[in-house]
Amino acid sequence: MSHLANDTMAVRAAADDDEVLLLLNAGDEAFRFPVDVTGFAVTETPEPGARPADPALVPAHSWAILAS
């Protein structure tokens, strides 16, 4: 577990040289996760094609999947 709070959670999974980072924000405000996203790119969001400038910033009531 990379981060866990009342309204936010970041989970990192790794196999070999690949990593996936799931960012969940159940809060009422956007949240910038205090995790290192160096080398990661946003691969999935609830809005297809949306790629935020800051991959660690997740809007309220939203999520993002990042991969290395």
Short mmCIF file of C-alpha atoms in Angstrom, two decimals:
data_model
loop_
_atom_site.label_atom_id
_atom_site.label_comp_id
_atom_site.label_asym_id
_atom_site.label_seq_id
_atom_site.Cartn_x
_atom_site.Cartn_y
_atom_site.Cartn_z
CA MET A 1 0.00 0.00 0.00
CA SER A 2 1.43 3.33 -1.02
CA HIS A 3 -1.14 5.61 0.67
CA LEU A 4 -4.27 5.11 2.76
CA ALA A 5 -6.55 7.76 4.29
CA ASN A 6 -10.27 8.16 4.97
CA ASP A 7 -11.18 9.28 1.44
CA THR A 8 -8.10 8.35 -0.60
CA MET A 9 -6.09 5.25 -1.41
CA ALA A 10 -3.11 4.47 -3.62
CA VAL A 11 -2.19 0.85 -4.34
CA ARG A 12 1.00 -0.15 -6.15
CA ALA A 13 1.47 -3.59 -7.71
CA ALA A 14 4.61 -4.85 -9.43
CA ALA A 15 5.71 -7.87 -11.44
CA ASP A 16 9.14 -8.15 -13.02
CA ASP A 17 9.93 -4.65 -14.37
CA ASP A 18 6.31 -3.52 -14.75
CA GLU A 19 4.34 -1.54 -12.17
CA VAL A 20 0.74 -0.40 -11.88
CA LEU A 21 -0.49 2.33 -9.55
CA LEU A 22 -4.20 2.70 -8.75
CA LEU A 23 -5.29 6.06 -7.29
CA LEU A 24 -8.78 6.29 -5.75
CA ASN A 25 -10.31 9.54 -4.48
CA ALA A 26 -13.70 9.23 -2.77
CA GLY A 27 -13.44 12.74 -1.32
CA ASP A 28 -15.37 15.87 -2.26
CA GLU A 29 -12.27 17.75 -3.49
CA ALA A 30 -9.45 16.98 -5.90
CA PHE A 31 -6.51 15.31 -4.17
CA ARG A 32 -2.81 15.21 -5.07
CA PHE A 33 -1.47 11.86 -3.91
CA PRO A 34 1.79 11.96 -1.92
CA VAL A 35 3.35 9.18 -4.00
CA ASP A 36 6.25 9.17 -6.45
CA VAL A 37 4.84 8.93 -9.99
CA THR A 38 8.20 9.26 -11.73
CA GLY A 39 8.25 6.87 -14.69
CA PHE A 40 4.47 6.37 -14.63
CA ALA A 41 1.92 7.45 -17.23
CA VAL A 42 -1.86 7.62 -16.87
CA THR A 43 -3.36 4.70 -18.80
CA GLU A 44 -7.01 4.75 -17.67
CA THR A 45 -9.45 7.26 -16.17
CA PRO A 46 -13.27 7.37 -15.99
CA GLU A 47 -13.16 9.78 -18.94
CA PRO A 48 -11.70 7.94 -21.96
CA GLY A 49 -8.85 9.86 -23.54
CA ALA A 50 -8.42 12.21 -20.56
CA ARG A 51 -4.76 12.47 -19.60
CA PRO A 52 -4.15 14.95 -16.77
CA ALA A 53 -1.03 17.13 -16.76
CA ASP A 54 -0.34 16.03 -13.16
CA PRO A 55 -0.81 12.24 -12.94
CA ALA A 56 -0.87 12.35 -9.11
CA LEU A 57 -3.82 14.79 -9.03
CA VAL A 58 -7.17 12.96 -9.06
CA PRO A 59 -10.49 14.84 -9.24
CA ALA A 60 -13.15 14.40 -6.54
CA HIS A 61 -15.05 11.11 -6.66
CA SER A 62 -12.70 9.71 -9.30
CA TRP A 63 -9.80 7.37 -9.98
CA ALA A 64 -6.78 6.87 -12.23
CA ILE A 65 -4.64 3.92 -13.24
CA LEU A 66 -0.99 4.60 -13.96
CA ALA A 67 1.54 2.19 -15.45
CA SER A 68 5.29 2.22 -15.85
#
